[in-house]
Amino acid sequence: MLVTFTGVGEAFDERIPNCSILLEANGANGPVTALLDCGFTAAHAFWRTARAPLDLDCLWISHFHGDHFFGVPLLYLRFWEEDRTRPLTVIGGPGVEAALTQAMDAAYPRFRERMRFPVHYIEAEPGRPFTACGLNWNTAFGGHGQPCLAVRVDDGERAVFYSGDGRPTPETLALATGCDLVAQEAFSLELDTEGHGTIPGAIDFARKAEAKRLAIVHVNRRVRHGRTDEIRALLATATDINACMPEAGDSLRLG
């Protein structure tokens, strides 16, 4: 499985695209690509990063904050402009179809009915595994201000956990256990921010989950750009889980 961090930033980071992760895997029915979250600035980053953007099979939306799903109308419109016809599967929590339909109609009125590619929506229920696009999916609620689903994606050989926003919970810990990669939101270095995690907390979470790798994402822009050396020094101490703070565009091959 190839994991590419198309974006790693938080909502207000003017230098780095919103957090968004592209997975390229061998699914049950052959090669499959899935994009995890698509916020304000993530759609452009996806088009810069993806090797075959028109071949995207699946889109995951963790929750309905703009920096995680407001890029979807632009993604849809670009697919329309590029004459996409292949179906797209979109997965998210309850209300995902209504939320994206409303966003598309607000951003580009009357374009939705002109799209030449079908969109199939799946509502995920926490703790109920399912298969879509040849991949295995399972979800759990993290600790965030709005309902936010962390997700575990498994291609039969490798598993990736992505937190979306929010601090770890017992449910997300169970979901992440044994994953090859944990991509955990870590908003601050030491301050306890309501609805968000910390970098030390992410390290502890990945260690308890016995994950092979940890990637911290969605770090507060002031912390990320002003205290980079401190962050990297802290991550360097977590040699047992191979921790990193990826840059936008970085890739990891699992296995």
Short mmCIF file of C-alpha atoms in Angstrom, two decimals:
data_model
loop_
_atom_site.label_atom_id
_atom_site.label_comp_id
_atom_site.label_asym_id
_atom_site.label_seq_id
_atom_site.Cartn_x
_atom_site.Cartn_y
_atom_site.Cartn_z
CA MET A 1 0.00 0.00 0.00
CA LEU A 2 1.27 3.46 -0.92
CA VAL A 3 0.23 6.34 1.37
CA THR A 4 0.65 9.91 0.11
CA PHE A 5 0.00 12.91 2.34
CA THR A 6 -1.61 15.26 -0.17
CA GLY A 7 -2.05 17.75 2.66
CA VAL A 8 -1.16 17.79 6.36
CA GLY A 9 -2.28 21.24 7.51
CA GLU A 10 -4.98 22.56 9.81
CA ALA A 11 -7.79 24.88 8.75
CA PHE A 12 -5.88 28.19 8.81
CA ASP A 13 -2.42 27.18 7.62
CA GLU A 14 -1.71 29.36 4.58
CA ARG A 15 1.43 27.39 3.69
CA ILE A 16 0.21 23.81 3.78
CA PRO A 17 -2.93 22.24 2.25
CA ASN A 18 -5.63 20.91 4.55
CA CYS A 19 -5.10 17.41 5.90
CA SER A 20 -5.88 14.83 3.21
CA ILE A 21 -4.39 11.38 2.55
CA LEU A 22 -4.33 9.36 -0.66
CA LEU A 23 -4.18 5.56 -0.45
CA GLU A 24 -3.15 3.34 -3.36
CA ALA A 25 -3.74 -0.31 -2.61
CA ASN A 26 -4.42 -3.71 -4.10
CA GLY A 27 -8.05 -4.27 -3.25
CA ALA A 28 -10.09 -7.44 -3.57
CA ASN A 29 -10.90 -6.56 -7.19
CA GLY A 30 -7.55 -5.07 -8.22
CA PRO A 31 -5.82 -1.68 -7.78
CA VAL A 32 -7.88 0.90 -5.90
CA THR A 33 -7.31 4.51 -4.79
CA ALA A 34 -9.03 6.24 -1.89
CA LEU A 35 -8.80 9.85 -0.72
CA LEU A 36 -9.30 10.49 3.00
CA ASP A 37 -10.86 13.96 3.50
CA CYS A 38 -10.96 16.86 1.07
CA GLY A 39 -11.05 20.32 2.65
CA PHE A 40 -10.87 23.91 1.35
CA THR A 41 -7.35 23.61 -0.07
CA ALA A 42 -7.07 19.83 -0.44
CA ALA A 43 -8.64 19.46 -3.88
CA HIS A 44 -5.85 21.38 -5.64
CA ALA A 45 -3.26 19.41 -3.66
CA PHE A 46 -4.89 16.15 -4.76
CA TRP A 47 -4.60 17.16 -8.43
CA ARG A 48 -0.95 18.13 -7.92
CA THR A 49 -0.11 14.89 -6.14
CA ALA A 50 -2.17 12.03 -7.57
CA ARG A 51 -0.61 10.11 -10.44
CA ALA A 52 -4.01 9.39 -12.01
CA PRO A 53 -6.56 11.72 -10.37
CA LEU A 54 -9.39 10.77 -12.70
CA ASP A 55 -9.08 7.17 -11.52
CA LEU A 56 -10.01 7.95 -7.90
CA ASP A 57 -12.33 5.18 -6.73
CA CYS A 58 -13.36 6.25 -3.26
CA LEU A 59 -13.62 9.38 -1.12
CA TRP A 60 -13.84 9.30 2.69
CA ILE A 61 -15.18 12.26 4.71
CA SER A 62 -14.43 12.16 8.44
CA HIS A 63 -16.76 15.01 9.46
CA PHE A 64 -18.46 18.15 8.25
CA HIS A 65 -16.00 20.91 9.10
CA GLY A 66 -14.98 22.95 6.06
CA ASP A 67 -11.29 22.07 6.17
CA HIS A 68 -12.30 18.42 5.77
CA PHE A 69 -15.04 18.52 3.14
CA PHE A 70 -15.43 21.93 1.46
CA GLY A 71 -13.04 20.87 -1.31
CA VAL A 72 -15.48 18.25 -2.56
CA PRO A 73 -17.48 20.63 -4.83
CA LEU A 74 -14.25 21.63 -6.57
CA LEU A 75 -13.28 17.97 -6.88
CA TYR A 76 -16.66 17.12 -8.42
CA LEU A 77 -16.54 20.05 -10.81
CA ARG A 78 -13.02 19.22 -11.94
CA PHE A 79 -14.12 15.65 -12.60
CA TRP A 80 -17.01 17.03 -14.67
CA GLU A 81 -14.69 19.39 -16.55
CA GLU A 82 -12.30 16.50 -17.26
CA ASP A 83 -15.20 14.37 -18.65
CA ARG A 84 -15.06 11.74 -15.94
CA THR A 85 -17.65 8.98 -16.41
CA ARG A 86 -16.51 6.25 -13.98
CA PRO A 87 -18.49 5.95 -10.72
CA LEU A 88 -17.23 7.45 -7.47
CA THR A 89 -17.98 5.99 -4.05
CA VAL A 90 -18.24 8.49 -1.18
CA ILE A 91 -18.22 7.28 2.42
CA GLY A 92 -18.90 9.25 5.58
CA GLY A 93 -21.00 9.49 8.69
CA PRO A 94 -24.77 10.02 8.87
CA GLY A 95 -25.89 12.79 6.52
CA VAL A 96 -22.91 12.60 4.17
CA GLU A 97 -25.03 12.65 1.02
CA ALA A 98 -27.13 15.60 2.19
CA ALA A 99 -24.07 17.57 3.31
CA LEU A 100 -22.18 17.13 0.04
CA THR A 101 -25.27 17.75 -2.07
CA GLN A 102 -25.91 21.00 -0.23
CA ALA A 103 -22.27 22.05 -0.54
CA MET A 104 -22.21 21.32 -4.26
CA ASP A 105 -25.45 23.18 -4.91
CA ALA A 106 -24.23 26.20 -2.94
CA ALA A 107 -20.82 26.29 -4.64
CA TYR A 108 -21.90 25.49 -8.22
CA PRO A 109 -25.68 25.73 -8.65
CA ARG A 110 -27.22 23.48 -11.33
CA PHE A 111 -23.96 21.66 -12.05
CA ARG A 112 -24.72 18.54 -10.04
CA GLU A 113 -27.35 17.33 -12.49
CA ARG A 114 -24.86 17.84 -15.33
CA MET A 115 -22.23 15.51 -13.89
CA ARG A 116 -21.68 12.50 -16.12
CA PHE A 117 -20.32 10.23 -13.39
CA PRO A 118 -22.53 8.54 -10.80
CA VAL A 119 -21.81 9.10 -7.10
CA HIS A 120 -22.68 6.30 -4.69
CA TYR A 121 -22.94 7.30 -1.02
CA ILE A 122 -22.35 4.98 1.93
CA GLU A 123 -23.14 5.98 5.53
CA ALA A 124 -20.69 4.38 7.94
CA GLU A 125 -21.82 3.29 11.40
CA PRO A 126 -19.22 3.20 14.19
CA GLY A 127 -18.13 -0.29 15.07
CA ARG A 128 -19.76 -1.92 12.04
CA PRO A 129 -17.12 -3.08 9.53
CA PHE A 130 -17.99 -3.08 5.84
CA THR A 131 -16.37 -3.54 2.46
CA ALA A 132 -16.36 -0.89 -0.28
CA CYS A 133 -14.23 -0.53 -3.41
CA GLY A 134 -12.46 -3.76 -2.56
CA LEU A 135 -11.20 -2.41 0.79
CA ASN A 136 -12.24 -3.20 4.36
CA TRP A 137 -13.46 -0.25 6.44
CA ASN A 138 -14.26 0.27 10.10
CA THR A 139 -14.91 3.45 12.07
CA ALA A 140 -15.12 4.88 15.59
CA PHE A 141 -15.84 8.28 17.09
CA GLY A 142 -12.90 10.43 18.18
CA GLY A 143 -13.07 13.24 20.72
CA HIS A 144 -13.99 16.32 18.70
CA GLY A 145 -16.43 19.24 18.91
CA GLN A 146 -18.52 17.78 16.08
CA PRO A 147 -19.16 14.06 15.49
CA CYS A 148 -16.00 12.89 13.72
CA LEU A 149 -15.28 9.35 12.61
CA ALA A 150 -11.80 7.92 12.71
CA VAL A 151 -11.34 5.23 10.10
CA ARG A 152 -9.32 2.05 9.63
CA VAL A 153 -8.75 1.02 6.01
CA ASP A 154 -7.43 -2.48 5.32
CA ASP A 155 -6.52 -3.96 1.92
CA GLY A 156 -6.05 -7.47 3.28
CA GLU A 157 -2.32 -7.02 3.81
CA ARG A 158 -1.80 -3.58 5.32
CA ALA A 159 -3.98 -1.36 7.53
CA VAL A 160 -4.02 2.42 7.93
CA PHE A 161 -5.71 4.37 10.71
CA TYR A 162 -6.68 8.02 10.16
CA SER A 163 -8.14 10.00 13.03
CA GLY A 164 -9.75 12.91 11.19
CA ASP A 165 -9.92 15.56 13.92
CA GLY A 166 -10.07 14.83 17.61
CA ARG A 167 -8.20 13.41 20.53
CA PRO A 168 -7.95 9.65 20.98
CA THR A 169 -10.74 7.71 22.66
CA PRO A 170 -10.90 4.08 23.85
CA GLU A 171 -12.88 3.32 20.70
CA THR A 172 -10.29 4.82 18.35
CA LEU A 173 -7.52 3.02 20.23
CA ALA A 174 -9.24 -0.31 19.61
CA LEU A 175 -9.64 0.66 15.96
CA ALA A 176 -5.97 1.59 15.55
CA THR A 177 -4.52 -1.44 17.31
CA GLY A 178 -2.03 -3.31 15.14
CA CYS A 179 -2.16 -0.88 12.20
CA ASP A 180 0.85 -0.46 9.95
CA LEU A 181 0.36 3.31 10.03
CA VAL A 182 -1.46 5.60 12.45
CA ALA A 183 -2.11 9.10 11.06
CA GLN A 184 -3.22 11.00 14.14
CA GLU A 185 -4.28 14.62 14.47
CA ALA A 186 -1.93 16.35 16.92
CA PHE A 187 -2.90 20.02 17.14
CA SER A 188 -0.58 21.17 19.90
CA LEU A 189 2.75 20.38 21.49
CA GLU A 190 1.66 20.59 25.09
CA LEU A 191 -1.48 22.74 25.43
CA ASP A 192 -4.77 20.90 25.94
CA THR A 193 -7.07 22.24 23.20
CA GLU A 194 -10.71 21.22 23.41
CA GLY A 195 -11.61 18.72 20.70
CA HIS A 196 -8.01 18.19 19.58
CA GLY A 197 -5.05 16.02 20.44
CA THR A 198 -1.43 16.72 21.34
CA ILE A 199 1.82 15.44 19.89
CA PRO A 200 2.84 13.60 23.10
CA GLY A 201 -0.68 12.17 23.22
CA ALA A 202 -0.36 10.92 19.64
CA ILE A 203 2.93 9.18 20.47
CA ASP A 204 1.36 7.54 23.50
CA PHE A 205 -1.68 6.54 21.43
CA ALA A 206 0.40 4.92 18.68
CA ARG A 207 2.52 3.12 21.26
CA LYS A 208 -0.54 1.71 23.02
CA ALA A 209 -1.95 0.68 19.63
CA GLU A 210 1.34 -1.12 18.87
CA ALA A 211 1.42 0.65 15.51
CA LYS A 212 4.45 0.23 13.29
CA ARG A 213 4.47 3.88 12.18
CA LEU A 214 3.05 7.18 13.39
CA ALA A 215 2.45 10.26 11.26
CA ILE A 216 1.26 13.36 13.09
CA VAL A 217 -0.96 15.65 11.02
CA HIS A 218 -3.14 18.75 11.45
CA VAL A 219 -0.58 20.43 13.72
CA ASN A 220 -1.40 24.03 14.67
CA ARG A 221 0.37 26.30 12.17
CA ARG A 222 2.12 28.38 14.85
CA VAL A 223 3.45 25.26 16.52
CA ARG A 224 4.42 23.51 13.27
CA HIS A 225 6.27 26.46 11.76
CA GLY A 226 7.65 27.96 14.98
CA ARG A 227 8.70 24.89 16.95
CA THR A 228 9.69 22.41 14.26
CA ASP A 229 12.96 21.43 15.92
CA GLU A 230 11.23 20.67 19.22
CA ILE A 231 8.63 18.54 17.46
CA ARG A 232 11.17 16.55 15.49
CA ALA A 233 13.32 16.03 18.59
CA LEU A 234 10.31 14.68 20.46
CA LEU A 235 9.32 12.39 17.59
CA ALA A 236 12.89 11.10 17.37
CA THR A 237 12.53 9.64 20.86
CA ALA A 238 9.72 7.37 19.64
CA THR A 239 12.00 4.95 17.81
CA ASP A 240 9.78 1.98 18.65
CA ILE A 241 7.00 3.32 16.41
CA ASN A 242 8.99 5.17 13.73
CA ALA A 243 7.27 8.52 14.26
CA CYS A 244 7.34 11.40 11.75
CA MET A 245 5.72 14.71 10.86
CA PRO A 246 5.24 14.42 7.09
CA GLU A 247 5.28 17.31 4.66
CA ALA A 248 2.59 17.75 2.01
CA GLY A 249 3.42 15.44 -0.88
CA ASP A 250 5.43 12.94 1.17
CA SER A 251 4.74 9.25 0.54
CA LEU A 252 5.22 6.09 2.60
CA ARG A 253 5.14 2.58 1.19
CA LEU A 254 3.83 0.08 3.69
CA GLY A 255 5.31 -3.38 3.29
#
